[in-house]
């Protein structure tokens, strides 16, 4: 398709408003009319049942998408042109995922947030070559939650996720079904995959075009929600559940509604909170998920927006902070419109479910992970520069050996001027403290990714309960994908 430059400028101008200073959450009326593209919903797949196994057939493939008017963007997806289906499973299911790679480059598919054997994890060691199919099998045995899957190809995760290799993975169980939470997919239970993208004038994605992109991670000028720019969702139910994934490579969102309304967070990465947490603002770093319940009235017309948090006291305004200033502006993400008389919703229980927890006295070991980065020519050329405990990722080095069944405390220290979302494979953890202080209520549940702010020390506690295998490694890493690709990752094994 020939490129129509004027058309691009026209359509991108409308979208770019979202990320320029033209829209402030304090001015709710600005920009509302520009968010008119119906929110796309990924197909919900329940797989097929064969001999008591739930089987999914997934194909990594290249495609084309239209995000900005008629401009065509080369993209990648799973069973589609961009992103993948929502995979829906029940706790207790034995699943098989047949992942075929029809791309021209090797890839992997990692099941983020799932407790599974390391050889099934889809990390950097489970490479699927072009033309090949990889078929991991494992049992789902963890609480109802919003998980996800994405490429984890070493040094190529950033670009492969950016092009579209990601999707959601829902786990359902009886305990959550008994709560009568909104649960009708596409009606009152809505996925919101938040991603920011940059575009070249010919419609192609722009990726890593500056040193800033490599250092701060790739941040774009156009917000996509489920692959929709300038999205609007027409609300039909009084109380609607949104399952939000920060699927961005590097951008951290502080989510608020333009009218400042309160909402309830009911779940974090690992599943439901013990009780709903009332919020006006929700911080979500790359890799993190939150399920929220929002109350609507029939005339509502409201934006979901990013509004930066006030500066942390004592934060220095150095070069790094200036480079991070892309996160210092408010912008709109999408719009919600509730016109019809809204269908009534069931009341929300005060208590949700009990989740696993561990006391400090159970921990048999404390490990320290120091996140740092090195400025210099090496990193400007894109080679390394990001470390955990002074080392860059090495596929042939095991950084930690954990004994099966042990409860451990991991102390993550950010010795750098940039925030790093720290993710641990295989397990869900609890946050013990941030700089010695109890985390906020919405961070008290099960987590697999925790944002560690500049110079902050975060302690987490978890147990490595099953799947010993000294020959297959799990990863721990920064979920800023450019930091991960540049070396901020390590490997651990669980041993009997
Ligand atoms: Cu990082």
PDB file of N, CA and C in Angstrom, residues 7 136 185 209 245 298 315 334 345 358-359 432 437 450:
ATOM      1  N   UNK A   7      -2.104  11.819   5.218  1.00  0.00           N
ATOM      2  CA  UNK A   7      -3.020  11.017   6.022  1.00  0.00           C
ATOM      3  C   UNK A   7      -2.363  10.608   7.343  1.00  0.00           C
ATOM      4  N   UNK A 136       5.142 -27.423  25.030  1.00  0.00           N
ATOM      5  CA  UNK A 136       5.252 -27.618  26.476  1.00  0.00           C
ATOM      6  C   UNK A 136       3.947 -28.154  27.052  1.00  0.00           C
ATOM      7  N   UNK A 185     -16.783 -12.126  29.671  1.00  0.00           N
ATOM      8  CA  UNK A 185     -15.732 -11.571  28.816  1.00  0.00           C
ATOM      9  C   UNK A 185     -16.317 -10.645  27.742  1.00  0.00           C
ATOM     10  N   UNK A 209      15.741   4.167  18.223  1.00  0.00           N
ATOM     11  CA  UNK A 209      16.359   5.089  17.285  1.00  0.00           C
ATOM     12  C   UNK A 209      17.265   6.093  17.983  1.00  0.00           C
ATOM     13  N   UNK A 245      -3.009  -5.001  31.941  1.00  0.00           N
ATOM     14  CA  UNK A 245      -1.625  -5.449  31.828  1.00  0.00           C
ATOM     15  C   UNK A 245      -0.791  -4.291  31.325  1.00  0.00           C
ATOM     16  N   UNK A 298     -24.946   6.271  34.106  1.00  0.00           N
ATOM     17  CA  UNK A 298     -25.310   6.158  32.689  1.00  0.00           C
ATOM     18  C   UNK A 298     -24.870   7.324  31.806  1.00  0.00           C
ATOM     19  N   UNK A 315      14.706  13.407  45.387  1.00  0.00           N
ATOM     20  CA  UNK A 315      15.144  12.926  44.072  1.00  0.00           C
ATOM     21  C   UNK A 315      16.016  13.981  43.412  1.00  0.00           C
ATOM     22  N   UNK A 334      -7.287   6.063  27.155  1.00  0.00           N
ATOM     23  CA  UNK A 334      -8.499   5.653  26.432  1.00  0.00           C
ATOM     24  C   UNK A 334      -9.713   6.284  27.104  1.00  0.00           C
ATOM     25  N   UNK A 345     -25.224  -4.506  38.730  1.00  0.00           N
ATOM     26  CA  UNK A 345     -24.202  -5.499  39.071  1.00  0.00           C
ATOM     27  C   UNK A 345     -24.406  -5.986  40.492  1.00  0.00           C
ATOM     28  N   UNK A 358       3.923 -16.176  53.836  1.00  0.00           N
ATOM     29  CA  UNK A 358       5.033 -16.768  54.579  1.00  0.00           C
ATOM     30  C   UNK A 358       5.507 -15.751  55.618  1.00  0.00           C
ATOM     31  N   UNK A 359       5.948 -16.271  56.758  1.00  0.00           N
ATOM     32  CA  UNK A 359       6.485 -15.356  57.759  1.00  0.00           C
ATOM     33  C   UNK A 359       8.012 -15.336  57.631  1.00  0.00           C
ATOM     34  N   UNK A 432       7.693  -7.817  51.305  1.00  0.00           N
ATOM     35  CA  UNK A 432       7.823  -7.628  52.760  1.00  0.00           C
ATOM     36  C   UNK A 432       7.872  -6.148  53.094  1.00  0.00           C
ATOM     37  N   UNK A 437       9.657  -0.106  55.008  1.00  0.00           N
ATOM     38  CA  UNK A 437       8.260   0.240  55.303  1.00  0.00           C
ATOM     39  C   UNK A 437       7.299  -0.722  54.594  1.00  0.00           C
ATOM     40  N   UNK A 450       7.924  -6.573  40.756  1.00  0.00           N
ATOM     41  CA  UNK A 450       7.843  -5.470  41.706  1.00  0.00           C
ATOM     42  C   UNK A 450       8.720  -4.321  41.212  1.00  0.00           C
TER      43      UNK A 450
END
